Amino acid sequence: MRRLGEFVARCRERGIAVTPQRLAVIRALLASENHPSTDEICAAVRRRHPHVSLATVHRILEQFCEVGEARKVTLLHDVARYDGNVEPHHHVLCVRCRRVHDIEMPEVDKLLEGKTNLGQFALLRCSLEIEALCERCQLAEKRMHAQRSHHINPRPAE
Amino acid sequence: MRRLGEFVARCRERGIAVTPQRLAVIRALLASENHPSTDEICAAVRRRHPHVSLATVHRILEQFCEVGEARKVTLLHDVARYDGNVEPHHHVLCVRCRRVHDIEMPEVDKLLEGKTNLGQFALLRCSLEIEALCERCQLAEKRMHAQRSHHINPRPAE
DNA sequence: TTACCTGCAAAGTATTTGCGCGTTC
DNA sequence: GAACGCGCAAATACTTTGCAGGTAA
């Protein structure tokens, strides 16, 4: 995982101390596929460093976002989640189980490519947030509906 | 504002009682241009109905989202904000002052038009979230930088 | 050595819930 | 009249902050 070495170099450049906590957080972030929440990252970090505090993980993640080592993912406000992938990409969110999946959509990136502003706004970055139902949740929904219409549920009529 | 009449009809259909609180909330939502937070909507509602509780406003807004009368706007997690415009559209967010602006981008909608699924996900809706700096904040940032490089600030050197 | 960083605990903010009364249909 | 909705207050959840001691450079 090359990004770790680069991470250390970038910290040095910026005068950010390379502490075991920061290393553990960036490691957890890069290892995760699932846009983890602060809690989840904290749990992962604690597997090796049981003493690390949740407040520190919060602080570190926010700092990483500021300096571009991570990105806060938009999830329609359940809790904050973070993404170690800072390349342009987009998200598919299951509205039922809240799992998130990265996708690439160069067509979308192209629409804004080269543009530096939009009306009075100076563009920074963008991501397409797609709300959807994952396969598992589609099945679950079907099952619920089947139950209802076949009157198998405990309270059949009103 | 035609949507109010339709709103009442839809509530009746769904067995949702048409209460003064719900009417006041939908009114505030439709009148607002700014993707208001729960607090802001509550404040607007209280101008006429001072007794309405914040908890009720929360409950009503979440319910409106469930039944499609409103949409929760993605704002990289400051607080929840709501949008009475449920037509497909996209958002430009100023990352500094957090103001949000609706934009139409039919090109983006077209990319997913006709598709009902994406891999294993069943598509519901999507919005492009664009992070940017608004005009006012661009000026503010420039001013800050100017100050720094001209050594006008109170602590010129380190 | 010095400035920065961290753990802890407490505070702050946003949202949700239980319950009895009131209102809509 | 019955079911649903509401206000209040308390509970919960998440995040931020102050401070004293510890650590990286």
Coordinates of N, CA and C (backbone and C1' of nucleotides) in Angstrom, one line a residue, chain B residues 19 21 52-53 56 59, chain D residues 4-9:
Chain B
T19 N -53.5 18.4 9.8 CA -53.5 19.2 11.0 C -52.9 20.6 10.8
Q21 N -50.5 21.9 12.2 CA -49.0 21.8 12.3 C -48.5 21.3 10.9
V52 N -46.1 25.4 18.8 CA -45.6 24.2 18.1 C -44.3 23.7 18.6
S53 N -44.1 22.5 18.9 CA -42.8 22.0 19.5 C -41.9 21.5 18.4
T56 N -42.2 18.0 17.2 CA -43.2 17.8 16.2 C -42.7 18.1 14.8
R59 N -40.7 15.3 13.6 CA -41.5 14.2 13.2 C -42.2 14.4 11.9
Chain D
dC4 P -54.7 4.6 13.6 O5' -54.2 6.1 13.4 C5' -55.1 7.0 12.8 C4' -54.7 8.4 13.3 C3' -53.2 8.7 13.3 O3' -52.9 9.8 12.5 C1' -54.2 9.4 15.3
dG5 P -51.5 10.4 12.3 O5' -51.5 11.6 13.3 C5' -52.4 12.6 13.2 C4' -52.1 13.7 14.2 C3' -50.7 14.2 14.2 O3' -50.7 15.6 14.3 C1' -51.3 13.5 16.3
dC6 P -49.4 16.4 14.4 O5' -49.4 16.8 15.9 C5' -50.4 17.7 16.4 C4' -50.1 18.1 17.8 C3' -48.7 18.6 18.0 O3' -48.8 19.9 18.6 C1' -49.2 16.8 19.6
dG7 P -47.5 20.8 18.8 O5' -47.3 20.7 20.4 C5' -48.4 21.2 21.2 C4' -48.0 21.0 22.7 C3' -46.6 21.6 23.0 O3' -46.7 22.3 24.3 C1' -46.6 19.2 23.4
dC8 P -45.5 23.1 24.8 O5' -44.8 22.1 25.9 C5' -45.6 21.5 26.9 C4' -44.9 20.4 27.6 C3' -43.4 20.7 27.9 O3' -43.3 20.7 29.3 C1' -43.7 18.5 26.9
dA9 P -41.9 21.2 30.0 O5' -41.2 19.9 30.4 C5' -42.0 18.8 30.8 C4' -41.2 17.5 30.8 C3' -39.7 17.8 31.2 O3' -39.2 16.7 31.9 C1' -39.8 16.8 29.0

